[in-house]
CSV table of C-alpha atoms and ligand atoms in Angstrom, one decimal:
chain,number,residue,atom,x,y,z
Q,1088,UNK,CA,-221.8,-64.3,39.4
Q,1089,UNK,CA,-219.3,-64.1,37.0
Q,1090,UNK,CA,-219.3,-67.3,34.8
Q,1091,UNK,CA,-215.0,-68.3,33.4
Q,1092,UNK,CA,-214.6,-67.3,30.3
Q,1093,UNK,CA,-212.8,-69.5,27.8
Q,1094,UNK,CA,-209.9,-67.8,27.4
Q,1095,UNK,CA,-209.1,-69.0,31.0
Q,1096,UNK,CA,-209.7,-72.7,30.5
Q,1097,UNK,CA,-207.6,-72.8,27.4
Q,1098,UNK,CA,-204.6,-71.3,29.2
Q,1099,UNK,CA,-204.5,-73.1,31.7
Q,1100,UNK,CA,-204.6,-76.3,29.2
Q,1101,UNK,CA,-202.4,-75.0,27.3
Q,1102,UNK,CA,-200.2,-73.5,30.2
Q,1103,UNK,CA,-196.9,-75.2,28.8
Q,1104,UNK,CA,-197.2,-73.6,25.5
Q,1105,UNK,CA,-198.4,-70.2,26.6
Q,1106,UNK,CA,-195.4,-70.2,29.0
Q,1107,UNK,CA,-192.7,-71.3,26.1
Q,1108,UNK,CA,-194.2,-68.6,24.1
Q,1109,UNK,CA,-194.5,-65.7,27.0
Q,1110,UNK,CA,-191.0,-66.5,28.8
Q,1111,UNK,CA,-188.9,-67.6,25.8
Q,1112,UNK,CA,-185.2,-67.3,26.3
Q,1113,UNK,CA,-184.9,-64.2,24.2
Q,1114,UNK,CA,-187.3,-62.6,26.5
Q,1115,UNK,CA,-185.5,-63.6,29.3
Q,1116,UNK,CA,-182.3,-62.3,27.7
Q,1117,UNK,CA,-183.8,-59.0,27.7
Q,1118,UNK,CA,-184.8,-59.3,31.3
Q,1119,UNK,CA,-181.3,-60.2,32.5
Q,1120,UNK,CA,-179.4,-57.5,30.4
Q,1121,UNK,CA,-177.9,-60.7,28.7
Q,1122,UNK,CA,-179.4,-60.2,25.1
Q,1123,UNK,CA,-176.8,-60.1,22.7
Q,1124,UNK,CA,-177.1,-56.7,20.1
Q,1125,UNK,CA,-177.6,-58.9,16.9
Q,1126,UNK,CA,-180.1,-60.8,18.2
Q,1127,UNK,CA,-182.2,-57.7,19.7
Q,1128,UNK,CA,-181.5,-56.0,16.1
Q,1129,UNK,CA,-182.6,-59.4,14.4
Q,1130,UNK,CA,-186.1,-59.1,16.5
Q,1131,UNK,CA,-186.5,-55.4,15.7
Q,1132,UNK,CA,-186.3,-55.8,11.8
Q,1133,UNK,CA,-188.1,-58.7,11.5
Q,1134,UNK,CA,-191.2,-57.5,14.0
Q,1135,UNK,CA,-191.0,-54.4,11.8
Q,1136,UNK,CA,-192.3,-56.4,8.5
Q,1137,UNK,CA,-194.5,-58.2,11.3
Q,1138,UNK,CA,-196.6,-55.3,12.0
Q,1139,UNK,CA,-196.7,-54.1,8.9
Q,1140,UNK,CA,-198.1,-57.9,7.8
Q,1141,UNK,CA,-200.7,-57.4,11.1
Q,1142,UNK,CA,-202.0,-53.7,9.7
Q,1143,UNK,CA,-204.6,-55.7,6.9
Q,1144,UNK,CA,-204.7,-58.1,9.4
Q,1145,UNK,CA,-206.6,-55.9,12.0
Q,1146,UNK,CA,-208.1,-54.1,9.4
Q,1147,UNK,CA,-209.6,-57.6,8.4
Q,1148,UNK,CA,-210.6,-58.0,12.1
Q,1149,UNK,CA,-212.0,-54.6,12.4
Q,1150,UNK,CA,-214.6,-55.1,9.0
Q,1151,UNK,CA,-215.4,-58.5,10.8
Q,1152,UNK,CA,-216.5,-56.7,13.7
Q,1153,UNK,CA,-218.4,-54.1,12.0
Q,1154,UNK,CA,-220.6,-56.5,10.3
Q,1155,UNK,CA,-221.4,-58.6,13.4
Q,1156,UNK,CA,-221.6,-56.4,16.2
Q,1157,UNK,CA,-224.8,-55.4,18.0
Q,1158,UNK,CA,-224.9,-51.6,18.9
Q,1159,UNK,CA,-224.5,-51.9,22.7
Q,1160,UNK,CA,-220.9,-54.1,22.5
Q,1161,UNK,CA,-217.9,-51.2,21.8
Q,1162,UNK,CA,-215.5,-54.0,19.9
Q,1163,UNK,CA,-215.5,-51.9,17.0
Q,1164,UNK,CA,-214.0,-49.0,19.0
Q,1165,UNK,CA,-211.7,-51.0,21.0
Q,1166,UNK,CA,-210.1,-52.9,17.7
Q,1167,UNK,CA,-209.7,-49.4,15.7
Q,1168,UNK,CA,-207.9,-48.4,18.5
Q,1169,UNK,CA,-205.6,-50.5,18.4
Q,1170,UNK,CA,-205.3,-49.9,14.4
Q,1171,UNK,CA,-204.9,-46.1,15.5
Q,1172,UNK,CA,-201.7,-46.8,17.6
Q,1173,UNK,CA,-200.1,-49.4,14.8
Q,1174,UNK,CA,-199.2,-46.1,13.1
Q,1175,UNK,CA,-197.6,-44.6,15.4
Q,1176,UNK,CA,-196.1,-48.1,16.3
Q,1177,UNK,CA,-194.3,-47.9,12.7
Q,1178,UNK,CA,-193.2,-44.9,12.9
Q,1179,UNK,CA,-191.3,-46.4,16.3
Q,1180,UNK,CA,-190.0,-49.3,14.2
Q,1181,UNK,CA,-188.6,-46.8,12.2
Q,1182,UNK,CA,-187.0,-44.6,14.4
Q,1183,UNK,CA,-185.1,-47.5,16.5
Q,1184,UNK,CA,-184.0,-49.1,13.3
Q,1185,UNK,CA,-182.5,-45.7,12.0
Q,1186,UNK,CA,-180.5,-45.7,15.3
Q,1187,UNK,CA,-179.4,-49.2,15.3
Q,1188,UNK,CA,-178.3,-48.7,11.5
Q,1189,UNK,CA,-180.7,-51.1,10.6
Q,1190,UNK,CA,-181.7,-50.1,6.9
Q,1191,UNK,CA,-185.6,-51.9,6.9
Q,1192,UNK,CA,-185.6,-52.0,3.4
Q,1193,UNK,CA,-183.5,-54.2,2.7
Q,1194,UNK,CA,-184.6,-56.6,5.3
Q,1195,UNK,CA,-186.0,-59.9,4.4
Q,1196,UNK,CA,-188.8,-61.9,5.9
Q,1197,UNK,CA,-187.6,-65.2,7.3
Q,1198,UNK,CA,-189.1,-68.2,7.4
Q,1199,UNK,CA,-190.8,-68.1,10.8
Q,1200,UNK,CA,-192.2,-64.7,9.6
Q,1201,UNK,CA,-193.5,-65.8,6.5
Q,1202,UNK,CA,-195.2,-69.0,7.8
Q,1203,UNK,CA,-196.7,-66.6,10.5
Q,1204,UNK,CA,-197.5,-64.0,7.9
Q,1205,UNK,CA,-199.1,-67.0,6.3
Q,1206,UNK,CA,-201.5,-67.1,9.2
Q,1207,UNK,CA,-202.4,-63.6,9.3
Q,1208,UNK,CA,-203.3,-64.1,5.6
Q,1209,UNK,CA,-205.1,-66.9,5.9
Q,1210,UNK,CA,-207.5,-65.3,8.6
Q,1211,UNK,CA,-208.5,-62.6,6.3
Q,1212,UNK,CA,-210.5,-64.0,4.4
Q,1213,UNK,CA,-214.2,-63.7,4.4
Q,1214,UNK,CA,-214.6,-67.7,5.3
Q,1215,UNK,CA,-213.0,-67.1,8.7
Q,1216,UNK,CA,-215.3,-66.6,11.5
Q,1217,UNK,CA,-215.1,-63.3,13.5
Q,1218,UNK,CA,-214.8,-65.3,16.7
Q,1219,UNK,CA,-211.8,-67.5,15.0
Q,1220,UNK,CA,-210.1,-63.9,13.6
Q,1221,UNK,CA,-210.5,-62.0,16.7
Q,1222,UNK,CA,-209.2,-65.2,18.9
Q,1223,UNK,CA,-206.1,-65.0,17.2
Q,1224,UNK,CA,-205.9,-61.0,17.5
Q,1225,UNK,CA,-206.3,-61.3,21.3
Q,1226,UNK,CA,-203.8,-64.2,21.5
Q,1227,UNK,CA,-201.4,-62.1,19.2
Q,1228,UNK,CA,-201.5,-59.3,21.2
Q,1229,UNK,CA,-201.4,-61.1,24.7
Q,1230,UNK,CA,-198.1,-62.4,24.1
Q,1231,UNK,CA,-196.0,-59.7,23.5
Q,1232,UNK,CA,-198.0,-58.1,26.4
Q,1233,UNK,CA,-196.9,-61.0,28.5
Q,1234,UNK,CA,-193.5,-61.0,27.4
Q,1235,UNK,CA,-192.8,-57.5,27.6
Q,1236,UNK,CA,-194.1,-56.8,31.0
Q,1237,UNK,CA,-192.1,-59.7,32.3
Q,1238,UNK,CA,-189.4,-57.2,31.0
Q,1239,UNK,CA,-190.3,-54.2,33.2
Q,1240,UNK,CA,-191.7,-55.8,36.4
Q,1241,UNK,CA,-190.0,-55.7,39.8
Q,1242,UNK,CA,-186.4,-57.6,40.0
Q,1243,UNK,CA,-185.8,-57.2,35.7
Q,1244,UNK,CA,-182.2,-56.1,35.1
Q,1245,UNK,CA,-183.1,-55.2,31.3
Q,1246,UNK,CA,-180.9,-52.6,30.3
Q,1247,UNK,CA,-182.1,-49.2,30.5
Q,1248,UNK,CA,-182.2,-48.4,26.5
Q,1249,UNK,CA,-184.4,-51.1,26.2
Q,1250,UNK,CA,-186.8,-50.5,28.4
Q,1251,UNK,CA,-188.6,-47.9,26.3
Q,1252,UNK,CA,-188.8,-51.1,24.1
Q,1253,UNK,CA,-190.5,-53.5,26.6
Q,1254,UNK,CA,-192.7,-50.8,27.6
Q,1255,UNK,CA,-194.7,-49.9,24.6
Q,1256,UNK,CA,-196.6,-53.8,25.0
Q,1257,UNK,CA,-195.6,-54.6,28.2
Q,1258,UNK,CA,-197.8,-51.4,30.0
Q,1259,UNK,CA,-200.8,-51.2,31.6
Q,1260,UNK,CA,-202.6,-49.3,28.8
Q,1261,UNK,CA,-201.7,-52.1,26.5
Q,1262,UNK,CA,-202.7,-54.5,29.3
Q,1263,UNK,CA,-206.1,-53.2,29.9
Q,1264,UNK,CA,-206.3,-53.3,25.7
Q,1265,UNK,CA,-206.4,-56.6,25.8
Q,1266,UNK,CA,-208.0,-57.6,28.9
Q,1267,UNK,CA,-210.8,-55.8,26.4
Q,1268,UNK,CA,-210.1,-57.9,23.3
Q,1269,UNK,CA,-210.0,-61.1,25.8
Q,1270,UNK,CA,-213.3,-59.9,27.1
Q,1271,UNK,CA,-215.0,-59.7,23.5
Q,1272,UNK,CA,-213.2,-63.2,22.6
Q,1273,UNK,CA,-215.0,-64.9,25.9
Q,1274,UNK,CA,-218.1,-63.0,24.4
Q,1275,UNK,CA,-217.9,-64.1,21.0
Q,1276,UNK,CA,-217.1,-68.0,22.2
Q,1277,UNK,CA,-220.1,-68.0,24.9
Q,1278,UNK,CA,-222.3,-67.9,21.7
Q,1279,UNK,CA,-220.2,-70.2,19.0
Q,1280,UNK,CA,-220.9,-73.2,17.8
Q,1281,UNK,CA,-219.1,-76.7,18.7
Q,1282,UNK,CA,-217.4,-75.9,15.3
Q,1283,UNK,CA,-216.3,-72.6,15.6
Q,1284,UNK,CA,-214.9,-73.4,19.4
Q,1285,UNK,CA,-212.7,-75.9,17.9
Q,1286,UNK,CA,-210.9,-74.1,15.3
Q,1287,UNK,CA,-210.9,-70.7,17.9
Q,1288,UNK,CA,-209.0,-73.1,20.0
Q,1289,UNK,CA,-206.4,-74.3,17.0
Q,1290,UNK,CA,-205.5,-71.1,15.9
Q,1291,UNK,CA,-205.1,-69.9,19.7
Q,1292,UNK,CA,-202.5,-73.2,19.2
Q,1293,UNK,CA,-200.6,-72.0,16.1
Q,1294,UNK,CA,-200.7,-68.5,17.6
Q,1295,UNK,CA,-198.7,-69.7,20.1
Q,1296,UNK,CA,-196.3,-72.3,18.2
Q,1297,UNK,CA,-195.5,-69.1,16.1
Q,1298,UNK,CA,-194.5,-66.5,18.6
Q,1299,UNK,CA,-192.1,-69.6,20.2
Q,1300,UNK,CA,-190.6,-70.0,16.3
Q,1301,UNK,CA,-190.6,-66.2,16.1
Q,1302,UNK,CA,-188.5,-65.9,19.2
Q,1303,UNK,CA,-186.1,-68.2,18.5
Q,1304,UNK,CA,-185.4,-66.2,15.2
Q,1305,UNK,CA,-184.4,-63.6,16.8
Q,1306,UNK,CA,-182.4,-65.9,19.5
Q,1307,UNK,CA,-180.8,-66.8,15.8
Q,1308,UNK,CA,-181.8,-70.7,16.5
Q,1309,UNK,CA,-184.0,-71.4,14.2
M,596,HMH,C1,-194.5,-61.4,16.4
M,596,HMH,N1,-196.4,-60.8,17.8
M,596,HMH,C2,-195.4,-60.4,17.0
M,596,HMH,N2,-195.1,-59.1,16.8
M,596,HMH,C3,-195.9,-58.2,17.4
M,596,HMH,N3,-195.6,-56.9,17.2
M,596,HMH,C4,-197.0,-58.6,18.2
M,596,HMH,C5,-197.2,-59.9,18.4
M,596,HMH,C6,-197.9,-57.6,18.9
M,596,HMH,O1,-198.5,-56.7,18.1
């Protein structure tokens, strides 16, 4: 018997949000080859001092992890590999911004970023639960996942020099990934207090509410 986790009963709650956030218009730009250039270039810069926001972030996660796992769950592993692959993920960043003549250092955070690098901040510190922390990580990484693969599945027109793009969160390594950070968050919440469900649940909200704001940055209505 395989009991729901709650990851699945807050999506489909929250299904209206999750959707806004996972099928945003920018995405769906992408998908039908109708993204304009400035607004894909907006995205790329911006997601750039994103990630590089997310790296103490994860690293926060990962210490989280180490001091509450028990020996026979692998979240440790499965959170410092996804640490592993945010190097090579900046060295993508860039790469692509070098060919789009996009110089990153001069690029400055805008308001949806900072109030979502905000977030991130406010999750590192030692107060914040690992259950909370790694809820956010999963939903984090779940909806570019989303997103992206919308990008790349049967019947998308996105334009072939994106699609290296769409592919590096929207395949099915990075799918199974966080299937396994979903799994440990359905773990971690199966033994959480009233408490600790709640505010796992609010920061799964503002996860959300950010990505929309985030996308419509890079839509350029903000
Ligand atoms: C805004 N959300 C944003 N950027 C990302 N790179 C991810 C999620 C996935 O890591």
């Amino acid at each position: 018997e395989k009991k729901i986790g709650m990851t699945e009963t807050w999506l489909r709650k929250h299904r209206l949000i999750y959707d806004a956030a996972t099928r945003h218009p920018f995405i769906l730009s992408i998908r039908d080859a109708t993204v304009q250039s400035h607004s894909f270039k907006t995205w790329l810069a911006q997601d750039y001092l994103f990630v590089r926001a997310f790296v103490p972030f994860v690293a926060s996660v990962l210490i989280k992890a180490c001091k509450e796992s028990s020996d026979e769950s692998d979240d440790v592993e499965i959170i410092l590999g996804g640490m592993a692959s945010l190097q090579d993920e900046i060295s993508w960043f860039k790469r692509e911004a070098n060919k789009l003549d996009i110089s990153l250092s001069e690029v400055l955070p805008q308001k949806p970023n900072q109030k979502y690098c905000g977030l991130l901040e406010s999750l590192m510190s030692e107060d914040v639960e690992y259950s909370v922390a790694i809820t956010a990580f999963w939903a984090i990484e779940a909806v570019y996942q989303e997103s992206f693969a919308h990008c790349i599945e049967e019947g998308s027109k996105t334009p072939p020099q994106l699609k290296e793009t769409c592919a590096r969160w929207g395949n099915q390594d990075f799918g199974h990934y966080c299937q396994s950070i979903k799994n440990i968050v359905n773990r971690r919440l199966q033994m959480a207090s009233d408490d600790e469900l709640k505010k796992a649940e609010l920061v799964f909200l503002s996860v959300l509410q950010l990505e929309v704001e985030f996308w419509n940055m890079s839509s350029g209505n903000v």
